Coordinates of C-alpha atoms in Angstrom, one line a residue:
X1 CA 77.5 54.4 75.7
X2 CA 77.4 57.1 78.0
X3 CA 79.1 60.7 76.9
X4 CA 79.0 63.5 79.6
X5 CA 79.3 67.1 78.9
X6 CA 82.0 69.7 79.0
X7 CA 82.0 72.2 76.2
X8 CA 85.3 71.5 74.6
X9 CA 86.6 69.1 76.7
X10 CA 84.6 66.7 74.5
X11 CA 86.8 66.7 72.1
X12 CA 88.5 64.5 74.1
X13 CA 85.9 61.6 73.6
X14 CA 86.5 61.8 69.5
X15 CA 90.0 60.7 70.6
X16 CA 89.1 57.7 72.8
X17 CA 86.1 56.7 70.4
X18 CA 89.1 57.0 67.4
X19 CA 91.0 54.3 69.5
X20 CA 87.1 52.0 70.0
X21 CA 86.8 52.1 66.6
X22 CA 90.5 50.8 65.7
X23 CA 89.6 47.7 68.5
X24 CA 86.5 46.5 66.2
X25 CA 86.3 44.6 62.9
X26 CA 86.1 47.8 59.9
X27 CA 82.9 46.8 58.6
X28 CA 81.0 46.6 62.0
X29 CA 77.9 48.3 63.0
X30 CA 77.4 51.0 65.9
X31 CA 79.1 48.2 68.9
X32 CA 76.4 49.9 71.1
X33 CA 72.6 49.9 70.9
X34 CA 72.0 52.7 73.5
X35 CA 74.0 55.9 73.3
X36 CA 72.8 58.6 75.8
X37 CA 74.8 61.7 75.8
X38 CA 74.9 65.4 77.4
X39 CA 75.5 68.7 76.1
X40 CA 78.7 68.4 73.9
X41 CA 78.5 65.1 74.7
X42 CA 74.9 64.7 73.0
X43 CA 76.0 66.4 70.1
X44 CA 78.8 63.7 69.9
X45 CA 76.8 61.3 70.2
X46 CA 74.0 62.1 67.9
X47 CA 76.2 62.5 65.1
X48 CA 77.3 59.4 65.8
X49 CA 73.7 57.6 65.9
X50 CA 72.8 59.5 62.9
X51 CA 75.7 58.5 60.4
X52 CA 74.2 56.0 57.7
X53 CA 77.7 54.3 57.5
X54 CA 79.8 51.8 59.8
X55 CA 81.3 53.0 63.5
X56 CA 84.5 53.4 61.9
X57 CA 82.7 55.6 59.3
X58 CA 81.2 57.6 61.7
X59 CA 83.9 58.4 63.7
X60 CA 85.9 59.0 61.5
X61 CA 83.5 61.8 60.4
X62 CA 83.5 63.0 64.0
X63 CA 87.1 63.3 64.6
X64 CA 87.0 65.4 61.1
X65 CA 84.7 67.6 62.4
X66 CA 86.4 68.3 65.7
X67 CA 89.6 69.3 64.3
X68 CA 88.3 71.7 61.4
X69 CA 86.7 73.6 64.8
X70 CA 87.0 77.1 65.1
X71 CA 85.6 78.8 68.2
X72 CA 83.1 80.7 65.6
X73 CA 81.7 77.6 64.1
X74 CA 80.3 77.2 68.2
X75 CA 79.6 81.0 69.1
X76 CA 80.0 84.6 67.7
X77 CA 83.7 86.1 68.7
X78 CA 83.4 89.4 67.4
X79 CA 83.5 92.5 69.3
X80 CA 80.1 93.6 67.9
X81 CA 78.4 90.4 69.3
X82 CA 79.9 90.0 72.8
X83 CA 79.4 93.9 73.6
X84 CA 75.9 93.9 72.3
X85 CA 75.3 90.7 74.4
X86 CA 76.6 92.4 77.4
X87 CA 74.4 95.2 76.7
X88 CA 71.6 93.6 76.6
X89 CA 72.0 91.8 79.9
X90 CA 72.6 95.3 81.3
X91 CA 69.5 96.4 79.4
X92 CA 67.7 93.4 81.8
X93 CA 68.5 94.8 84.9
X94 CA 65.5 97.4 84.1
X95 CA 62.8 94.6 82.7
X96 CA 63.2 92.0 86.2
X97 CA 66.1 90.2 84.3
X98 CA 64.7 89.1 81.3
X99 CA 65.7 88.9 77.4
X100 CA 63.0 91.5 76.1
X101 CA 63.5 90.0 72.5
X102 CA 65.5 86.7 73.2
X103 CA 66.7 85.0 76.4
X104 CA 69.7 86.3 77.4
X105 CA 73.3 84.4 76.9
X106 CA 76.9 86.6 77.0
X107 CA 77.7 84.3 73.4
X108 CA 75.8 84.0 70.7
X109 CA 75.7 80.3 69.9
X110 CA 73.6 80.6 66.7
X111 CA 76.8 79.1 64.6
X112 CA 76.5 75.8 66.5
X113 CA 72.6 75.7 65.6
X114 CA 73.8 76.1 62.1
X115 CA 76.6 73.3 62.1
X116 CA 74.3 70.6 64.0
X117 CA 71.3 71.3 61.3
X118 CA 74.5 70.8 58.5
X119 CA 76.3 67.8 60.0
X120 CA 73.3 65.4 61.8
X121 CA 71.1 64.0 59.7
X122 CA 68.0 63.3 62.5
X123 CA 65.9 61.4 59.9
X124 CA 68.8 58.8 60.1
X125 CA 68.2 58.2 63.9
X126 CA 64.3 56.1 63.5
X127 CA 65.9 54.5 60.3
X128 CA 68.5 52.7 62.5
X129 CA 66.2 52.0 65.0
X130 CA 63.5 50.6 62.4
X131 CA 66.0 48.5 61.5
X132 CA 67.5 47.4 64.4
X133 CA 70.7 48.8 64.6
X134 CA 69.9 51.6 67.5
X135 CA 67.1 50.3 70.4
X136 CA 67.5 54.0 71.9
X137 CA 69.3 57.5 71.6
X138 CA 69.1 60.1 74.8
X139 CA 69.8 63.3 75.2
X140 CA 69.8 65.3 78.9
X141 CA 68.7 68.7 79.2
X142 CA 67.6 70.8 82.0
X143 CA 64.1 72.4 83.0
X144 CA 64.4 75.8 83.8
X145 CA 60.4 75.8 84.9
X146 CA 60.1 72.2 87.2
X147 CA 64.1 72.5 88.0
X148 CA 64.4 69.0 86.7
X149 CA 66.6 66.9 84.5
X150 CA 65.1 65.7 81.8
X151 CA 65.8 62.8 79.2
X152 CA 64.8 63.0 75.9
X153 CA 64.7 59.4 74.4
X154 CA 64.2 58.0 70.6
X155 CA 64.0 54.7 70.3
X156 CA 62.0 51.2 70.2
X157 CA 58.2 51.0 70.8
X158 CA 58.9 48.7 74.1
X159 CA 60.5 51.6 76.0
X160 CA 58.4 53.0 78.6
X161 CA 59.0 56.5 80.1
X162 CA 59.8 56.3 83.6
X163 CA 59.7 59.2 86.8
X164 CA 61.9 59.3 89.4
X165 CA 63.1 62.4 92.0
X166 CA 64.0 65.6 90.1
X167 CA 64.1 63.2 86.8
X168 CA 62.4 61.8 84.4
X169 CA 62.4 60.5 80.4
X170 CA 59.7 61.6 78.1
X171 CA 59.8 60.1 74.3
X172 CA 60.4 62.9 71.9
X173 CA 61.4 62.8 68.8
X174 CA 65.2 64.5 68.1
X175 CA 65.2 67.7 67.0
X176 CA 68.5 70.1 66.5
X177 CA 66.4 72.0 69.7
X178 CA 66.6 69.1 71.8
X179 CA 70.7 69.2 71.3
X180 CA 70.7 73.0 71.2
X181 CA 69.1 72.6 75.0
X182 CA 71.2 70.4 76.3
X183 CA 74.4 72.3 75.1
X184 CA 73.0 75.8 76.5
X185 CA 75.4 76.3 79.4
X186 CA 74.0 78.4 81.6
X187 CA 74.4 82.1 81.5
X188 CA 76.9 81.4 78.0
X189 CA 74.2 80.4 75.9
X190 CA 71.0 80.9 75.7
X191 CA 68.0 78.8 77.0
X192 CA 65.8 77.0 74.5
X193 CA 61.8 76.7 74.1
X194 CA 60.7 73.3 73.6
X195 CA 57.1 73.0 74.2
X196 CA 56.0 75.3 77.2
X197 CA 59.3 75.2 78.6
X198 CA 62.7 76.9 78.5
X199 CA 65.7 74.4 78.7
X200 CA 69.1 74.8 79.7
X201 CA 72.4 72.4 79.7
X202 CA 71.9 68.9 80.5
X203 CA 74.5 68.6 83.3
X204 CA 72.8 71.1 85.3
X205 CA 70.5 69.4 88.1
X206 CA 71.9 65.9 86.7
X207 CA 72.2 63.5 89.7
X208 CA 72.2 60.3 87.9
X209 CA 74.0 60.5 84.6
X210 CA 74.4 56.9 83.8
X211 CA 70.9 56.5 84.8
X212 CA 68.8 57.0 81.7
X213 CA 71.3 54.1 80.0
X214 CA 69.8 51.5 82.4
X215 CA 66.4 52.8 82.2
X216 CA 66.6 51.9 78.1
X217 CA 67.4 48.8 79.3
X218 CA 71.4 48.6 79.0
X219 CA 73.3 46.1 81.7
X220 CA 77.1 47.0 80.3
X221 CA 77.9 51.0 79.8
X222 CA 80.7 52.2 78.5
X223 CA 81.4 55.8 80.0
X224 CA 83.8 58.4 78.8
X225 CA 84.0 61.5 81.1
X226 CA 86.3 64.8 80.8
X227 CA 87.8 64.9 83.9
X228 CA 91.3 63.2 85.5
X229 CA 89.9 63.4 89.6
X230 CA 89.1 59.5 89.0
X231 CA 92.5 58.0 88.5
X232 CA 94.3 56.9 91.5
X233 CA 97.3 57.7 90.8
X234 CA 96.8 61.5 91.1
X235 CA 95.3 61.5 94.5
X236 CA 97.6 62.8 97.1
X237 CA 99.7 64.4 94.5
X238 CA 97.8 67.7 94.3
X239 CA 99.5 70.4 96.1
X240 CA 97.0 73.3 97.4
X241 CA 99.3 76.7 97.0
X242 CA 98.8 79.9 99.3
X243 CA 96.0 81.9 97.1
X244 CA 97.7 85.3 95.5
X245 CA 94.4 86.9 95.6
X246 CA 90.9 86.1 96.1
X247 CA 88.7 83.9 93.6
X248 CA 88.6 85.4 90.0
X249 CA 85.0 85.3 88.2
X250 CA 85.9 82.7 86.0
X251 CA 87.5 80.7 89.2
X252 CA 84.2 80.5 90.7
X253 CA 82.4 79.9 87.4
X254 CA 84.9 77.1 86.6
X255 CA 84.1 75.3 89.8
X256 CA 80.0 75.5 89.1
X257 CA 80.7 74.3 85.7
X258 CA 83.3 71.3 87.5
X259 CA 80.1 70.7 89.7
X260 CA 77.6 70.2 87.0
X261 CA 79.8 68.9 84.2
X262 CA 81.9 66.6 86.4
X263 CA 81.1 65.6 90.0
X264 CA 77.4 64.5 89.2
X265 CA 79.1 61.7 86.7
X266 CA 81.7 60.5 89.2
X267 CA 79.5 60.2 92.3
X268 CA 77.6 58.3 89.9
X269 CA 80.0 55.8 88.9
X270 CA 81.0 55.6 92.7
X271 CA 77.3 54.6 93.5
X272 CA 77.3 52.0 90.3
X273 CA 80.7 50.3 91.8
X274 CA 79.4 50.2 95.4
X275 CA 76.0 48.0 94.1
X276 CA 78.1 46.0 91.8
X277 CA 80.0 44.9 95.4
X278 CA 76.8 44.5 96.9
X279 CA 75.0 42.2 94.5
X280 CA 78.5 40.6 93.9
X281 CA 77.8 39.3 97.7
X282 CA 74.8 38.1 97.4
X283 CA 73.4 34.4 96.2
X284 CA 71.2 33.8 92.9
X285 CA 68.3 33.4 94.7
X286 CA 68.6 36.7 97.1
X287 CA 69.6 38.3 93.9
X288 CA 66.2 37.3 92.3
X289 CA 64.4 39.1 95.6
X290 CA 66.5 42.2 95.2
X291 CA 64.7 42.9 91.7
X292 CA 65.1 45.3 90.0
X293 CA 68.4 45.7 90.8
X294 CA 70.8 44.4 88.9
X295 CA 74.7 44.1 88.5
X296 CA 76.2 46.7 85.6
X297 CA 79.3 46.1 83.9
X298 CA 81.4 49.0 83.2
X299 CA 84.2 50.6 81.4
X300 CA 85.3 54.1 82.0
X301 CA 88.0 56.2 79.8
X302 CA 88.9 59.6 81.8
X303 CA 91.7 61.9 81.1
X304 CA 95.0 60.8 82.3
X305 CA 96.3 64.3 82.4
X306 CA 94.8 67.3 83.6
X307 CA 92.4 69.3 81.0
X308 CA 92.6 72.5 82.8
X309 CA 97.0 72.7 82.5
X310 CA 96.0 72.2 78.9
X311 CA 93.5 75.1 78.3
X312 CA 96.0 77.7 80.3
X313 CA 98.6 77.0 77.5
X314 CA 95.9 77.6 74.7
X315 CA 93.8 80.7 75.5
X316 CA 96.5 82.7 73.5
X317 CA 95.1 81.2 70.3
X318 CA 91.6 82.7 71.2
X319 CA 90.1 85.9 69.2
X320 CA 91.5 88.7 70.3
X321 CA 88.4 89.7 72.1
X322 CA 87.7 86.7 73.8
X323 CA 91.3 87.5 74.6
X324 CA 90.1 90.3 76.3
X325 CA 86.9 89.0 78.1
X326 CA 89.5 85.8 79.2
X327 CA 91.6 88.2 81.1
X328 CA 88.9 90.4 82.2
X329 CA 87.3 87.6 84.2
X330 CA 90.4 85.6 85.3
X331 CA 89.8 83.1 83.2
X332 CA 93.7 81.8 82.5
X333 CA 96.2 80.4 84.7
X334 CA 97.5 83.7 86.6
X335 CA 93.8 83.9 86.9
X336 CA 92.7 80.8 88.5
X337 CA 90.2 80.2 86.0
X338 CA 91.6 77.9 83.2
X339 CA 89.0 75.5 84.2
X340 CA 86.6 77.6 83.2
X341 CA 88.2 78.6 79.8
X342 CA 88.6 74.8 79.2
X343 CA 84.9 74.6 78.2
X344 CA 84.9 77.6 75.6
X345 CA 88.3 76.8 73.9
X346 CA 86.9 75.8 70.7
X347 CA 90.5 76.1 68.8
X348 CA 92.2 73.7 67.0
X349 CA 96.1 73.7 69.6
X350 CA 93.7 72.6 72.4
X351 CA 91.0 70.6 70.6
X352 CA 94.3 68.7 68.9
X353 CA 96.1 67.9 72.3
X354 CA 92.3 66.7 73.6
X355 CA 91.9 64.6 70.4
X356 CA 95.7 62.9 70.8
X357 CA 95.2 62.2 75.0
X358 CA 91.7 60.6 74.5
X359 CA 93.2 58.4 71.5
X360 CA 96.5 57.7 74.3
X361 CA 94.4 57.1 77.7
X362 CA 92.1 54.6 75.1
X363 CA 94.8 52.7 73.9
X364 CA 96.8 52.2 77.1
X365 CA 93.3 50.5 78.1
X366 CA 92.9 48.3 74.8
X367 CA 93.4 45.1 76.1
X368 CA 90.2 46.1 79.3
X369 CA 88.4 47.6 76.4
X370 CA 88.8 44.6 73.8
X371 CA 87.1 42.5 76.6
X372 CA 84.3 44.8 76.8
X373 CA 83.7 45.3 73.7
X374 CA 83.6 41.9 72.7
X375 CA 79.5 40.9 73.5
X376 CA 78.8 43.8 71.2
X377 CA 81.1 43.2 68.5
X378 CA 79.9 39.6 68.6
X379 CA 76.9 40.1 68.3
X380 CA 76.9 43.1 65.5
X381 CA 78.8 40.5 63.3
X382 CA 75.9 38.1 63.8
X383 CA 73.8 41.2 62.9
X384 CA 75.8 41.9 59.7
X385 CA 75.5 38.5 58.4
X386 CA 71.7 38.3 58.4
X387 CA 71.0 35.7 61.2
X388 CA 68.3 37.2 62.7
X389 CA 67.2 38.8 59.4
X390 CA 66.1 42.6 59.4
X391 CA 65.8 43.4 62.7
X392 CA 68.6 42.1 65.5
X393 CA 67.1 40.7 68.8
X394 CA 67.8 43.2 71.4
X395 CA 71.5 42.3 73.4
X396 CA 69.2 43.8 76.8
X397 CA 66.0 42.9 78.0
X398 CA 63.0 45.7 77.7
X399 CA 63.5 48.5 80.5
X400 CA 60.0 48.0 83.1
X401 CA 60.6 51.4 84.0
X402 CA 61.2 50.4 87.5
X403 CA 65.1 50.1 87.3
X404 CA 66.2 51.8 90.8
X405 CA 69.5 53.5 90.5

């Protein structure tokens, strides 16, 4: 399972995995061995590595915990925060840029430190893989230092870590600084030391999101993204409208955040359906020589309506200084830069309506995602029921590093 990034927005995957978890048997396992995630997406899916109960359990835990969000259980709204934030990145401007006590971020995203360290339980994660339920968890962050993406992975002593341009996986094990990285949205929150090197957001410098999955060995991903530009039935439809006045702050941010949090993963699943096409043409034996390439199945979930429509109806139910900062930087509709507010709403009117559509777009796909889901449910029932005893034979073949995608 593969869960991209997108601040808010990824509230939307609690809704489609609320609809997975109604298409599998109630007493079933995790359905998916390997669960890489980014940014908000990490965080959803460590929580749901981590949870000692069944899939249904666990997201039924996650769905909880998105809908009793407020946007300062994620960052610090008060006017004392965001104007001593914004004080001390004027401060900056005399010391070359930099934090002189703490990197510097506009929010303070301490609160979400706090709720990750109160709601994952890490020491869960190398249970479930001693065990057999997990073979690998990733998480995606961003190196400030080497300008490279970088995936953190957790999982079974078979895994090798594997190099390829501007990316790479490295073993760790999880920490809350590891999600806290790949959440850091660049310029929002602030970078994190791990090591001898600052992190930022895992979407940033991404090229090959679905990547890390195959490199822990997965031939079948599941991928829920945050974004409606997929689905055919919008193309042609949009409708580009003379420009009232020239590109807001948050307009231009919103597109850099649409670049990082969005296009990376789409490209991606482009590239994955053109080399399914091309191995699909192929014989056996030809396929053999082509190793190690591989066809990947796939399943995709993506909003069915668009995310940044939703946001420009909600920023009223913001703070009253994030209010302020909002319209200060164009980021609502008159604006031009809902898209942008769409990753910071952390409020229950939009986290709802995200919650509800992801549960929708999931269901009007059940009978596509029944079908996918069936290997893995099949084979967590043979799990459940003890016939390959403590630990379950893996459903993929050891990564050799060497996967080229």
């Amino acid at each position: 399972m593969v869960l991209s990034g997108g601040g808010a927005r990824a509230a939307y995957q609690a809704g489609v995995l609320k609809a997975l978890a109604e298409l599998v048997p109630d007493e079933t396992p995790h359905p998916f061995q390997i669960i890489c995630g980014t940014s908000a997406g990490a965080v959803n899916a460590l929580l749901l590595a981590s949870h000692p109960g069944t899939f249904r359990e666990s997201v039924e835990r996650l769905c909880k915990l998105w809908l009793g969000l407020s946007v300062d259980d994620i960052y610090g709204s008060g006017w004392g925060s965001l104007l001593g934030n914004m004080l001390s990145i004027t401060l900056s401007l005399f010391n070359q840029g930099v934090g002189r006590q703490k990197p510097l971020a506009l929010l303070d995203n301490s609160p979400l430190r706090r709720l990750i360290e109160e709601v994952i339980e890490f020491d869960n994660i190398q249970r479930k893989i001693d065990e057999g339920q997990l073979r690998a968890v990733c998480v995606n962050a961003m190196s400030y230092s080497a300008g490279e993406s970088v995936s953190f992975f957790q999982g079974a002593d078979d895994l090798r870590e594997w190099r390829r341009f501007r990316r790479y996986g490295i073993r760790s094990r999880l920490t809350p600084d590891h999600l806290m990285a790949s959440a850091a949205i660049p310029t929002l929150f602030s970078t994190v030391k791990i090591g001898n090197e600052y992190y930022g957001d895992g979407a940033v410098r991404q090229m090959a999101p679905i990547s890390p999955a195959l490199h822990l060995g997965a031939n079948r991903v599941f991928v829920v993204g945050v974004s409606d530009n997929r689905s055919p039935v919008h193309w042609g439809k949009r409708k580009i409208k003379a420009p009232r006045h020239s590109p807001s702050i948050a307009q231009i941010a919103g597109q850099l955040f649409n670049a990082a949090f969005i296009d990376s993963l789409e490209g991606d699943l482009e590239h994955l359906d053109r080399v399914n096409q091309l191995l699909a043409s192929v014989s056996e034996k030809e396929l053999e020589e082509l190793s190690p390439l591989r066809p990947v199945d796939s399943a995709v979930i993506e909003p069915s309506q668009s995310l940044d429509r939703l946001a420009g109806r909600k920023v009223r139910y913001l703070p009253r200084s994030l209010r302020w900062l909002f319209r200060a930087t164009g980021a609502t509709t008159s604006g031009g830069g809902a898209s942008a507010a769409s990753y910071l709403l952390f409020e229950k009117p939009f986290i709802g309506e995200l919650v509800e559509l992801g549960y929708q777009d999931a269901m009007w796909e059940q009978e596509k995602l029944r079908q996918f889901l069936k290997p893995q449910v099949e084979f967590a029932e043979t799990e459940r029921r003890g016939l390959f005893g403590l630990k379950a034979k893996p459903t993929t073949e050891p990564a050799n590093g060497n996967t080229q995608i």
